Amino acid sequence: MSTDTEQSAGKLYGVGLGPGDPSLMTLRAVAAIAAADVVAYHSARHGRSIARSIAAAHIRADHVEEQLVYPVTTESTDHPGGYRGAIDDFYEEAAARLAAHLDAGRTVAVLAEGDPLFYGSYQHMHKRLAHRYETEVVPGVTSVSAAAARLGEPLVEAEEVLTILPGTLPEEELAARLAATDSAVVMKLGRTFSKVRAALEGAGRLDEARYVERATMPGERTGRLADVDPDSVPYFSVAVLPSRIDAEPVVREAGEVVVVGTGPAGPLWLTPETRGALAAADDLVGYTTYLDRVPVRPGQSRHGSDNRVESERAEFALDLARRGRRVAVVSGGDPGVFAMATAVLEVASQEEYADVPVRVLPGVTAANAAAAKAGAPLGHDYATVSLSDRLKPWEVIAERLRAAAAADLVLALYNPGSRSRTWQVGKARELLLGLRAPDTPVVVARDVGGAQESVRVVRLADLDPAEVDMRTLLIVGSSQTVAVRRAGGEVAWTPRRYPEA
Ligand code: SAH
């Protein structure tokens, strides 16, 4: 290559054309095509290109057209590298063809339906060329915006979260994401339609789901997703969960009570299922501390109370549900561990509530959260005991501690103490020291996941009851539990193998 004949390279444009209606192209897109010597577009082997048809009015006879024809559209190929190999070779060859034009000083516009950087084929060219040539990406109206516009319903408002999902994800993954989000758009329907429908149903959101086919293109169709015949769905269609703010209140024959746990602290610990149940509830019932962890939603009623009146709270929730409300009863941690699930089921088992549906959703309990922060102290058999003698006599607690310690179980101790219950930890330590070595590792986990989190490993003999409060969970090791100092602090773990007796 000699310098004096070298000319400056052409410019690469990735041109977003919008969702289909040519009048939704931007002025910038039209200008980019006008400036180009070469117009390139991807197509399947049948040769028709939706992108080209959108831009057709702007393509001149003197434009060089580069049709980038996918060698395979399904997963069957005789390429030695399989589908991936065939596609990779295709992208390399396509990029090389465009590079040859650019090297010759020709400006190249790669057409992209919708937006070029949004699930677009253009990106494969961009990644191979943009670092080598001057490049401009012209944004386009995506199918997300087009679908919402054609439905004519708000998509996301205020604090709502929009999740965009490819329908090619596994059904369970889709269901989890759909349960946890407010609004959603599922792309790439076609053959994935039945699976996406099942995921919407699994997430309890099929009734809200809308369907948009070929938004702004000829043959457009919109409607309730539940009414769509799966065999009629093309690739150019999306599923939409619109904004739920101001959504028509659902009139239900029967409500339900869902008992959920927030995990030990903030939103990081919520399961997608719980997040979904909290968002879908009409009423939230629970101890104020736990309700405060749940994001406020317009239209939802909150019924906070103190921590004492569990059966009244349960009755209140069941009464609301009987009147058709969807009620979430909120606990910390897991709702079935020293928490509201039992209280709700106790009351629900009475004749008068026999018809009210009750579901319990699992949550991350404090023992699991604390154990993870400390290492793996619950790696072998363990027992869970509450040290609170408000609901059972201390003699029962002491007997259980003795039995569990004699069986060499690791102990997860909930409710070890509070402002008014101060002596239990000292007594428990004394009792356990009779059955365990003074060096036994004890995890003192306070406010796990919260702002005042502290997780320490101490010797059983050094356990100081004054350090323990209502937000603390204790894990007392077995004879096998090991504490090791590592960079970053002390970790405790219990081996999975127990020595032969
Ligand atoms: N349902 C809850 C337990 C309720 S009993 C759960 O599954 O976690 C309340 C006790 O749980 C507290 O006294 C404390 O021992 C423990 N606990 C709850 N959240 C905690 C946290 N973030 N850190 C440490 N202990 C916690």
Short mmCIF file of C-alpha atoms and ligand atoms in Angstrom, two decimals:
data_model
loop_
_atom_site.label_atom_id
_atom_site.label_comp_id
_atom_site.label_asym_id
_atom_site.label_seq_id
_atom_site.Cartn_x
_atom_site.Cartn_y
_atom_site.Cartn_z
CA MET A 1 0.00 0.00 0.00
CA SER A 2 1.63 3.29 -1.02
CA THR A 3 0.83 6.46 0.89
CA ASP A 4 0.37 8.78 -2.06
CA THR A 5 -2.44 6.75 -3.60
CA GLU A 6 -4.11 6.10 -0.25
CA GLN A 7 -7.44 7.84 0.02
CA SER A 8 -9.31 8.53 3.22
CA ALA A 9 -11.66 5.74 4.25
CA GLY A 10 -15.44 6.07 4.01
CA LYS A 11 -17.78 6.47 6.94
CA LEU A 12 -19.91 3.73 8.46
CA TYR A 13 -23.49 4.46 9.44
CA GLY A 14 -25.69 2.14 11.48
CA VAL A 15 -29.09 3.47 10.52
CA GLY A 16 -32.12 2.83 12.70
CA LEU A 17 -35.26 2.87 10.55
CA GLY A 18 -37.95 2.59 13.19
CA PRO A 19 -40.57 -0.12 13.57
CA GLY A 20 -41.99 -0.32 10.05
CA ASP A 21 -43.95 2.73 8.95
CA PRO A 22 -41.47 4.65 6.72
CA SER A 23 -42.78 7.94 8.09
CA LEU A 24 -41.33 6.91 11.47
CA MET A 25 -37.78 7.14 10.07
CA THR A 26 -35.85 10.05 11.51
CA LEU A 27 -34.59 12.95 9.39
CA ARG A 28 -31.10 11.85 10.38
CA ALA A 29 -31.71 8.35 9.04
CA VAL A 30 -32.83 9.79 5.70
CA ALA A 31 -29.76 12.05 5.60
CA ALA A 32 -27.42 9.14 6.37
CA ILE A 33 -28.85 7.07 3.51
CA ALA A 34 -28.61 10.07 1.19
CA ALA A 35 -24.94 10.51 2.12
CA ALA A 36 -24.12 6.83 1.55
CA ASP A 37 -22.58 5.27 -1.55
CA VAL A 38 -23.40 1.77 -0.34
CA VAL A 39 -26.60 0.62 1.32
CA ALA A 40 -26.26 -2.69 3.15
CA TYR A 41 -28.92 -4.78 4.82
CA HIS A 42 -29.32 -8.24 6.28
CA SER A 43 -31.84 -10.71 4.95
CA ALA A 44 -32.77 -14.35 5.22
CA ARG A 45 -32.17 -16.65 2.23
CA HIS A 46 -35.55 -15.79 0.74
CA GLY A 47 -33.91 -12.40 0.10
CA ARG A 48 -36.72 -10.16 1.36
CA SER A 49 -35.51 -7.53 3.77
CA ILE A 50 -37.89 -5.66 6.03
CA ALA A 51 -35.24 -3.01 6.56
CA ARG A 52 -34.89 -2.42 2.85
CA SER A 53 -38.63 -2.17 2.38
CA ILE A 54 -38.90 0.50 5.10
CA ALA A 55 -36.14 2.58 3.50
CA ALA A 56 -37.14 1.81 -0.12
CA ALA A 57 -38.22 5.36 -1.00
CA HIS A 58 -34.74 6.65 -0.13
CA ILE A 59 -32.69 4.08 -2.04
CA ARG A 60 -31.46 5.44 -5.39
CA ALA A 61 -30.49 3.62 -8.55
CA ASP A 62 -26.86 4.73 -8.08
CA HIS A 63 -26.66 3.25 -4.58
CA VAL A 64 -24.56 0.10 -4.45
CA GLU A 65 -26.69 -2.45 -2.58
CA GLU A 66 -24.97 -5.01 -0.39
CA GLN A 67 -27.33 -7.75 0.61
CA LEU A 68 -25.98 -9.67 3.59
CA VAL A 69 -27.77 -13.00 3.33
CA TYR A 70 -27.81 -15.18 6.42
CA PRO A 71 -26.58 -18.65 5.47
CA VAL A 72 -28.88 -20.32 8.03
CA THR A 73 -31.99 -19.23 9.80
CA THR A 74 -32.71 -22.41 11.73
CA GLU A 75 -30.20 -24.44 13.68
CA SER A 76 -29.54 -27.02 10.95
CA THR A 77 -26.33 -26.60 8.96
CA ASP A 78 -23.50 -28.75 7.61
CA HIS A 79 -20.85 -26.23 8.77
CA PRO A 80 -18.23 -28.06 10.91
CA GLY A 81 -18.66 -25.40 13.64
CA GLY A 82 -22.44 -25.93 13.63
CA TYR A 83 -24.88 -23.02 13.66
CA ARG A 84 -22.49 -20.77 15.62
CA GLY A 85 -19.63 -21.54 13.24
CA ALA A 86 -21.72 -20.81 10.16
CA ILE A 87 -22.97 -17.53 11.62
CA ASP A 88 -19.52 -16.40 12.77
CA ASP A 89 -18.08 -17.03 9.30
CA PHE A 90 -20.98 -15.13 7.78
CA TYR A 91 -20.41 -12.08 10.00
CA GLU A 92 -16.68 -12.11 9.22
CA GLU A 93 -17.32 -12.24 5.47
CA ALA A 94 -20.02 -9.57 5.66
CA ALA A 95 -17.75 -7.26 7.67
CA ALA A 96 -14.95 -7.85 5.17
CA ARG A 97 -17.23 -6.88 2.29
CA LEU A 98 -18.22 -3.66 4.02
CA ALA A 99 -14.59 -2.98 4.97
CA ALA A 100 -13.59 -3.23 1.30
CA HIS A 101 -16.07 -0.44 0.45
CA LEU A 102 -14.91 1.67 3.38
CA ASP A 103 -11.26 1.20 2.42
CA ALA A 104 -12.10 2.39 -1.08
CA GLY A 105 -13.45 5.61 0.42
CA ARG A 106 -17.11 4.70 0.05
CA THR A 107 -19.59 5.61 2.75
CA VAL A 108 -21.66 2.64 3.92
CA ALA A 109 -25.11 2.79 5.52
CA VAL A 110 -26.13 -0.46 7.24
CA LEU A 111 -29.91 -0.48 7.57
CA ALA A 112 -31.47 -1.71 10.78
CA GLU A 113 -35.15 -2.17 11.54
CA GLY A 114 -36.02 -0.42 14.82
CA ASP A 115 -32.88 0.73 16.62
CA PRO A 116 -29.47 -0.52 15.49
CA LEU A 117 -28.16 -1.26 19.00
CA PHE A 118 -31.32 -2.94 20.23
CA TYR A 119 -31.20 -6.70 19.42
CA GLY A 120 -30.06 -5.66 15.93
CA SER A 121 -27.88 -7.52 13.41
CA TYR A 122 -26.05 -4.25 12.77
CA GLN A 123 -24.19 -4.80 16.04
CA HIS A 124 -22.20 -7.66 14.54
CA MET A 125 -20.87 -5.26 11.90
CA HIS A 126 -20.36 -2.50 14.46
CA LYS A 127 -18.21 -4.67 16.70
CA ARG A 128 -16.01 -5.64 13.78
CA LEU A 129 -15.73 -2.23 12.12
CA ALA A 130 -16.45 0.72 14.44
CA HIS A 131 -12.95 0.78 15.94
CA ARG A 132 -11.41 0.90 12.47
CA TYR A 133 -13.61 3.44 10.68
CA GLU A 134 -15.40 6.66 11.51
CA THR A 135 -18.81 5.46 12.60
CA GLU A 136 -22.14 7.01 13.45
CA VAL A 137 -25.12 5.19 14.86
CA VAL A 138 -28.48 6.78 14.05
CA PRO A 139 -30.98 5.79 16.76
CA GLY A 140 -34.39 4.55 15.72
CA VAL A 141 -37.85 4.12 17.23
CA THR A 142 -37.86 0.63 18.77
CA SER A 143 -40.64 -1.91 18.59
CA VAL A 144 -41.09 -1.32 22.33
CA SER A 145 -42.19 2.27 21.78
CA ALA A 146 -44.14 1.36 18.67
CA ALA A 147 -46.05 -1.41 20.45
CA ALA A 148 -46.96 0.83 23.38
CA ALA A 149 -48.08 3.57 21.01
CA ARG A 150 -50.27 1.21 19.01
CA LEU A 151 -51.83 -0.18 22.19
CA GLY A 152 -52.44 3.39 23.27
CA GLU A 153 -51.84 2.54 26.92
CA PRO A 154 -49.24 3.96 29.32
CA LEU A 155 -46.17 1.72 29.47
CA VAL A 156 -44.23 2.86 32.56
CA GLU A 157 -44.99 5.63 34.98
CA ALA A 158 -43.47 7.07 38.13
CA GLU A 159 -41.36 4.44 39.92
CA GLU A 160 -42.43 1.55 37.71
CA VAL A 161 -39.79 -0.72 36.24
CA LEU A 162 -39.86 -1.86 32.61
CA THR A 163 -38.22 -5.19 31.81
CA ILE A 164 -37.40 -6.14 28.24
CA LEU A 165 -37.06 -9.86 27.66
CA PRO A 166 -36.20 -12.02 24.66
CA GLY A 167 -38.84 -14.74 24.33
CA THR A 168 -36.01 -17.20 23.68
CA LEU A 169 -35.23 -17.39 27.43
CA PRO A 170 -36.30 -20.55 29.28
CA GLU A 171 -39.88 -20.47 30.56
CA GLU A 172 -38.93 -20.42 34.25
CA GLU A 173 -36.54 -17.53 33.72
CA LEU A 174 -39.25 -15.62 31.89
CA ALA A 175 -41.79 -16.35 34.64
CA ALA A 176 -39.43 -15.16 37.38
CA ARG A 177 -38.67 -11.93 35.55
CA LEU A 178 -42.32 -11.32 34.68
CA ALA A 179 -43.35 -11.90 38.30
CA ALA A 180 -40.78 -9.43 39.59
CA THR A 181 -41.31 -6.55 37.17
CA ASP A 182 -44.04 -3.94 36.76
CA SER A 183 -44.18 -3.49 33.01
CA ALA A 184 -42.60 -5.75 30.44
CA VAL A 185 -42.10 -6.23 26.75
CA VAL A 186 -41.26 -9.72 25.49
CA MET A 187 -39.56 -9.66 22.09
CA LYS A 188 -38.95 -12.42 19.54
CA LEU A 189 -42.25 -14.24 19.78
CA GLY A 190 -43.07 -16.48 16.81
CA ARG A 191 -42.09 -20.00 17.76
CA THR A 192 -41.58 -18.97 21.39
CA PHE A 193 -45.18 -17.80 21.79
CA SER A 194 -46.64 -20.77 23.66
CA LYS A 195 -43.76 -20.74 26.12
CA VAL A 196 -44.10 -17.00 26.71
CA ARG A 197 -47.82 -17.41 27.27
CA ALA A 198 -47.16 -20.19 29.79
CA ALA A 199 -44.61 -17.97 31.58
CA LEU A 200 -47.14 -15.12 31.79
CA GLU A 201 -49.65 -17.52 33.22
CA GLY A 202 -47.10 -18.92 35.68
CA ALA A 203 -46.32 -15.39 36.82
CA GLY A 204 -50.05 -14.74 37.30
CA ARG A 205 -50.01 -11.99 34.68
CA LEU A 206 -51.70 -13.46 31.63
CA ASP A 207 -54.84 -11.35 32.12
CA GLU A 208 -52.84 -8.11 31.89
CA ALA A 209 -50.87 -9.18 28.83
CA ARG A 210 -51.37 -7.55 25.46
CA TYR A 211 -50.24 -8.70 22.05
CA VAL A 212 -48.91 -6.50 19.25
CA GLU A 213 -48.06 -7.92 15.82
CA ARG A 214 -46.26 -5.92 13.12
CA ALA A 215 -46.64 -2.61 14.95
CA THR A 216 -47.01 0.25 12.41
CA MET A 217 -46.56 -2.19 9.48
CA PRO A 218 -49.18 -3.47 7.06
CA GLY A 219 -51.03 -6.38 8.67
CA GLU A 220 -50.79 -4.93 12.15
CA ARG A 221 -52.78 -6.69 14.86
CA THR A 222 -53.27 -5.86 18.55
CA GLY A 223 -55.31 -7.45 21.29
CA ARG A 224 -55.39 -9.46 24.50
CA LEU A 225 -52.57 -11.98 24.45
CA ALA A 226 -54.76 -14.67 25.99
CA ASP A 227 -57.00 -14.57 22.89
CA VAL A 228 -54.21 -15.13 20.34
CA ASP A 229 -53.90 -18.42 18.43
CA PRO A 230 -50.28 -19.56 18.97
CA ASP A 231 -50.04 -20.90 15.40
CA SER A 232 -50.75 -17.47 13.96
CA VAL A 233 -47.87 -15.62 15.65
CA PRO A 234 -44.98 -14.33 13.49
CA TYR A 235 -41.51 -13.28 14.71
CA PHE A 236 -42.41 -9.62 14.30
CA SER A 237 -44.63 -9.49 17.35
CA VAL A 238 -44.27 -8.65 21.03
CA ALA A 239 -46.04 -9.27 24.31
CA VAL A 240 -46.63 -6.22 26.49
CA LEU A 241 -47.46 -5.83 30.17
CA PRO A 242 -48.52 -2.18 30.31
CA SER A 243 -48.29 0.13 33.32
CA ARG A 244 -50.30 -1.09 36.28
CA ILE A 245 -50.81 2.37 37.68
CA ASP A 246 -54.45 3.28 37.13
CA ALA A 247 -55.10 -0.17 35.67
CA GLU A 248 -58.76 -1.10 35.98
CA PRO A 249 -59.27 -2.62 39.43
CA VAL A 250 -59.81 -6.33 38.99
CA VAL A 251 -63.16 -7.49 40.30
CA ARG A 252 -62.60 -10.86 41.90
CA GLU A 253 -65.02 -13.39 43.26
CA ALA A 254 -62.52 -14.59 45.82
CA GLY A 255 -59.46 -12.87 47.16
CA GLU A 256 -56.53 -14.63 48.72
CA VAL A 257 -53.94 -14.30 51.43
CA VAL A 258 -50.32 -14.67 50.41
CA VAL A 259 -47.93 -14.93 53.33
CA VAL A 260 -44.51 -13.66 52.32
CA GLY A 261 -41.13 -13.00 53.91
CA THR A 262 -38.91 -10.07 52.99
CA GLY A 263 -35.71 -11.93 53.86
CA PRO A 264 -33.42 -10.49 56.52
CA ALA A 265 -33.21 -6.96 55.14
CA GLY A 266 -33.74 -4.95 51.95
CA PRO A 267 -34.78 -5.72 48.37
CA LEU A 268 -31.62 -7.70 47.52
CA TRP A 269 -33.06 -10.54 49.58
CA LEU A 270 -36.54 -10.66 48.04
CA THR A 271 -37.24 -13.60 45.76
CA PRO A 272 -38.78 -12.67 42.39
CA GLU A 273 -41.93 -14.54 43.45
CA THR A 274 -42.25 -12.52 46.66
CA ARG A 275 -41.55 -9.28 44.85
CA GLY A 276 -44.33 -10.13 42.43
CA ALA A 277 -46.78 -11.04 45.19
CA LEU A 278 -46.04 -7.79 47.02
CA ALA A 279 -46.62 -5.76 43.88
CA ALA A 280 -49.81 -7.59 42.99
CA ALA A 281 -51.39 -7.19 46.45
CA ASP A 282 -54.28 -4.82 47.10
CA ASP A 283 -53.52 -4.79 50.82
CA LEU A 284 -50.34 -5.25 52.82
CA VAL A 285 -50.66 -6.43 56.40
CA GLY A 286 -47.77 -6.75 58.83
CA TYR A 287 -45.50 -5.47 61.52
CA THR A 288 -44.55 -1.90 60.59
CA THR A 289 -40.79 -2.68 60.57
CA TYR A 290 -41.30 -5.26 57.82
CA LEU A 291 -43.84 -3.20 55.87
CA ASP A 292 -41.28 -0.40 55.77
CA ARG A 293 -39.04 -2.67 53.66
CA VAL A 294 -41.68 -2.92 50.94
CA PRO A 295 -41.73 -0.20 48.27
CA VAL A 296 -44.87 1.96 48.39
CA ARG A 297 -47.25 1.57 45.46
CA PRO A 298 -50.09 3.82 44.53
CA GLY A 299 -53.45 2.19 45.08
CA GLN A 300 -52.20 -0.25 47.71
CA SER A 301 -53.46 -0.07 51.29
CA ARG A 302 -51.06 -0.73 54.16
CA HIS A 303 -52.17 -1.99 57.51
CA GLY A 304 -49.22 -1.75 59.89
CA SER A 305 -49.34 -2.93 63.46
CA ASP A 306 -47.01 -3.69 66.33
CA ASN A 307 -45.48 -7.11 66.68
CA ARG A 308 -47.81 -8.57 69.30
CA VAL A 309 -51.27 -9.20 67.92
CA GLU A 310 -50.54 -11.96 65.42
CA SER A 311 -53.92 -13.70 65.49
CA GLU A 312 -55.82 -10.42 65.13
CA ARG A 313 -53.63 -9.52 62.18
CA ALA A 314 -54.29 -12.93 60.62
CA GLU A 315 -58.03 -12.55 61.12
CA PHE A 316 -57.96 -9.08 59.64
CA ALA A 317 -56.10 -10.36 56.55
CA LEU A 318 -58.47 -13.30 56.08
CA ASP A 319 -61.50 -11.02 56.40
CA LEU A 320 -60.16 -8.74 53.68
CA ALA A 321 -59.48 -11.72 51.42
CA ARG A 322 -62.96 -13.06 51.99
CA ARG A 323 -64.26 -9.77 50.61
CA GLY A 324 -62.28 -10.31 47.38
CA ARG A 325 -59.06 -8.48 48.24
CA ARG A 326 -55.62 -9.78 47.38
CA VAL A 327 -53.78 -9.55 50.71
CA ALA A 328 -50.06 -9.97 51.37
CA VAL A 329 -49.17 -10.71 54.98
CA VAL A 330 -45.58 -9.62 55.42
CA SER A 331 -42.98 -11.13 57.76
CA GLY A 332 -39.23 -10.69 57.97
CA GLY A 333 -36.99 -13.55 56.84
CA ASP A 334 -39.01 -16.63 55.99
CA PRO A 335 -42.70 -16.37 56.91
CA GLY A 336 -42.74 -19.94 58.20
CA VAL A 337 -39.86 -19.50 60.67
CA PHE A 338 -41.11 -18.03 63.98
CA ALA A 339 -43.38 -15.76 61.97
CA MET A 340 -46.81 -15.07 60.49
CA ALA A 341 -47.46 -18.15 58.33
CA THR A 342 -48.48 -20.28 61.29
CA ALA A 343 -50.68 -17.56 62.75
CA VAL A 344 -52.48 -17.18 59.42
CA LEU A 345 -52.98 -20.93 58.97
CA GLU A 346 -54.16 -21.33 62.56
CA VAL A 347 -56.95 -18.83 62.00
CA ALA A 348 -57.59 -19.99 58.42
CA SER A 349 -58.23 -23.49 59.73
CA GLN A 350 -61.36 -22.26 61.46
CA GLU A 351 -64.60 -23.25 59.73
CA GLU A 352 -65.57 -19.69 58.76
CA TYR A 353 -62.38 -19.18 56.70
CA ALA A 354 -62.41 -22.61 55.05
CA ASP A 355 -62.96 -21.09 51.57
CA VAL A 356 -60.29 -18.38 51.71
CA PRO A 357 -57.22 -19.41 49.69
CA VAL A 358 -53.92 -19.07 51.54
CA ARG A 359 -50.48 -19.40 49.99
CA VAL A 360 -47.13 -19.28 51.79
CA LEU A 361 -44.10 -18.14 49.79
CA PRO A 362 -40.63 -18.98 51.11
CA GLY A 363 -38.07 -16.33 51.99
CA VAL A 364 -34.42 -16.19 53.05
CA THR A 365 -34.41 -16.87 56.77
CA ALA A 366 -31.98 -15.16 59.15
CA ALA A 367 -30.07 -18.39 59.81
CA ASN A 368 -29.26 -18.82 56.12
CA ALA A 369 -28.33 -15.17 55.69
CA ALA A 370 -26.13 -15.13 58.80
CA ALA A 371 -24.49 -18.45 57.92
CA ALA A 372 -23.59 -17.23 54.44
CA LYS A 373 -22.00 -14.08 55.85
CA ALA A 374 -19.94 -16.15 58.31
CA GLY A 375 -18.95 -18.92 55.89
CA ALA A 376 -20.76 -22.26 56.07
CA PRO A 377 -21.46 -23.11 59.71
CA LEU A 378 -24.73 -24.86 58.77
CA GLY A 379 -22.95 -27.22 56.35
CA HIS A 380 -24.00 -30.29 58.37
CA ASP A 381 -27.02 -31.17 60.55
CA TYR A 382 -28.37 -28.35 62.67
CA ALA A 383 -31.28 -27.42 64.89
CA THR A 384 -33.21 -24.17 65.01
CA VAL A 385 -34.37 -22.97 68.43
CA SER A 386 -35.97 -19.72 69.53
CA LEU A 387 -34.71 -18.52 72.90
CA SER A 388 -37.86 -16.51 73.51
CA ASP A 389 -39.82 -17.77 76.51
CA ARG A 390 -42.85 -15.65 75.66
CA LEU A 391 -44.54 -18.55 73.86
CA LYS A 392 -42.98 -21.57 75.59
CA PRO A 393 -41.55 -22.17 79.08
CA TRP A 394 -37.81 -21.76 79.62
CA GLU A 395 -37.59 -25.38 80.85
CA VAL A 396 -38.64 -26.57 77.38
CA ILE A 397 -36.02 -24.35 75.75
CA ALA A 398 -33.31 -25.57 78.12
CA GLU A 399 -34.24 -29.20 77.50
CA ARG A 400 -34.12 -28.72 73.73
CA LEU A 401 -30.74 -26.98 73.92
CA ARG A 402 -29.40 -29.84 76.01
CA ALA A 403 -30.77 -32.49 73.65
CA ALA A 404 -29.48 -30.72 70.53
CA ALA A 405 -26.08 -30.12 72.09
CA ALA A 406 -25.88 -33.75 73.26
CA ALA A 407 -26.62 -34.82 69.68
CA ASP A 408 -23.73 -32.59 68.55
CA LEU A 409 -25.99 -30.51 66.29
CA VAL A 410 -25.04 -27.01 65.25
CA LEU A 411 -27.57 -24.59 66.79
CA ALA A 412 -29.19 -21.59 65.11
CA LEU A 413 -30.62 -19.49 67.94
CA TYR A 414 -33.37 -17.03 67.01
CA ASN A 415 -34.78 -14.39 69.38
CA PRO A 416 -31.78 -14.65 71.72
CA GLY A 417 -32.65 -11.53 73.65
CA SER A 418 -34.29 -8.13 73.69
CA ARG A 419 -34.55 -5.08 75.94
CA SER A 420 -36.86 -6.94 78.29
CA ARG A 421 -35.35 -10.42 77.89
CA THR A 422 -31.72 -10.21 78.94
CA TRP A 423 -30.75 -13.37 80.83
CA GLN A 424 -31.48 -16.11 78.28
CA VAL A 425 -28.20 -15.88 76.39
CA GLY A 426 -26.13 -16.15 79.60
CA LYS A 427 -28.13 -19.18 80.71
CA ALA A 428 -27.87 -20.83 77.31
CA ARG A 429 -24.11 -20.28 77.23
CA GLU A 430 -23.71 -21.79 80.68
CA LEU A 431 -25.75 -24.82 79.69
CA LEU A 432 -23.90 -25.32 76.40
CA LEU A 433 -20.49 -24.95 78.04
CA GLY A 434 -21.38 -28.08 79.99
CA LEU A 435 -21.63 -30.01 76.71
CA ARG A 436 -19.28 -28.18 74.31
CA ALA A 437 -15.65 -27.09 74.40
CA PRO A 438 -15.02 -23.45 75.41
CA ASP A 439 -13.34 -22.95 72.00
CA THR A 440 -16.51 -23.86 70.07
CA PRO A 441 -17.00 -21.18 67.38
CA VAL A 442 -20.11 -19.01 67.80
CA VAL A 443 -21.31 -16.70 65.03
CA VAL A 444 -22.77 -13.48 66.40
CA ALA A 445 -24.71 -12.01 63.49
CA ARG A 446 -26.43 -8.69 63.98
CA ASP A 447 -28.66 -6.88 61.48
CA VAL A 448 -27.55 -9.07 58.60
CA GLY A 449 -28.04 -7.24 55.32
CA GLY A 450 -28.92 -4.02 57.13
CA ALA A 451 -27.08 -0.76 57.75
CA GLN A 452 -25.73 -1.91 61.13
CA GLU A 453 -24.63 -5.34 59.98
CA SER A 454 -21.94 -7.00 62.05
CA VAL A 455 -20.99 -10.65 61.80
CA ARG A 456 -18.28 -11.95 64.15
CA VAL A 457 -17.00 -15.34 65.16
CA VAL A 458 -16.18 -15.67 68.88
CA ARG A 459 -15.35 -18.57 71.26
CA LEU A 460 -18.34 -19.95 73.16
CA ALA A 461 -16.53 -19.07 76.41
CA ASP A 462 -16.18 -15.45 75.21
CA LEU A 463 -19.80 -14.97 74.12
CA ASP A 464 -20.92 -11.75 75.80
CA PRO A 465 -24.70 -11.58 76.40
CA ALA A 466 -24.50 -7.79 76.44
CA GLU A 467 -23.65 -7.84 72.71
CA VAL A 468 -26.86 -9.63 71.84
CA ASP A 469 -30.15 -7.91 71.03
CA MET A 470 -33.36 -8.49 69.11
CA ARG A 471 -31.65 -8.08 65.75
CA THR A 472 -29.08 -10.77 66.55
CA LEU A 473 -28.93 -14.39 65.51
CA LEU A 474 -26.46 -16.81 67.10
CA ILE A 475 -25.02 -19.89 65.45
CA VAL A 476 -23.28 -22.19 67.90
CA GLY A 477 -20.93 -24.66 66.24
CA SER A 478 -20.82 -28.42 66.78
CA SER A 479 -17.70 -30.28 67.92
CA GLN A 480 -16.66 -30.29 64.23
CA THR A 481 -17.19 -26.60 63.38
CA VAL A 482 -13.96 -24.86 62.44
CA ALA A 483 -13.10 -21.17 62.63
CA VAL A 484 -10.28 -19.98 60.39
CA ARG A 485 -8.70 -16.56 60.09
CA ARG A 486 -8.36 -15.63 56.43
CA ALA A 487 -7.59 -12.41 54.62
CA GLY A 488 -10.81 -10.46 55.00
CA GLY A 489 -11.75 -11.86 58.42
CA GLU A 490 -12.69 -14.99 60.28
CA VAL A 491 -14.80 -17.67 58.62
CA ALA A 492 -16.58 -20.58 60.23
CA TRP A 493 -17.60 -23.81 58.55
CA THR A 494 -18.86 -27.21 59.52
CA PRO A 495 -17.49 -30.15 57.52
CA ARG A 496 -20.01 -32.26 55.65
CA ARG A 497 -18.27 -35.47 56.70
CA TYR A 498 -18.74 -36.60 60.31
CA PRO A 499 -15.98 -38.75 61.88
CA GLU A 500 -16.95 -42.37 62.32
CA ALA A 501 -18.22 -43.09 65.79
N1 SAH B 1 -39.09 -15.10 60.20
C1 SAH B 1 -37.80 -14.62 60.60
C2 SAH B 1 -37.51 -14.87 62.06
C3 SAH B 1 -38.38 -14.09 63.01
S1 SAH B 1 -37.87 -14.28 64.68
C4 SAH B 1 -36.72 -15.29 59.74
O1 SAH B 1 -37.01 -16.26 59.07
O2 SAH B 1 -35.56 -14.81 59.77
C5 SAH B 1 -36.89 -12.82 64.88
C6 SAH B 1 -35.42 -13.18 65.06
O3 SAH B 1 -34.85 -13.49 63.78
C7 SAH B 1 -34.54 -12.07 65.59
O4 SAH B 1 -34.60 -11.92 66.98
C8 SAH B 1 -33.18 -12.54 65.15
O5 SAH B 1 -32.72 -13.59 65.95
C9 SAH B 1 -33.48 -13.13 63.79
N2 SAH B 1 -33.25 -12.15 62.70
C10 SAH B 1 -34.17 -11.71 61.81
N3 SAH B 1 -33.58 -10.87 60.90
C11 SAH B 1 -32.26 -10.81 61.23
C12 SAH B 1 -31.13 -10.14 60.69
N4 SAH B 1 -31.25 -9.35 59.61
N5 SAH B 1 -29.91 -10.31 61.27
C13 SAH B 1 -29.78 -11.14 62.35
N6 SAH B 1 -30.82 -11.76 62.91
C14 SAH B 1 -32.04 -11.62 62.37
#
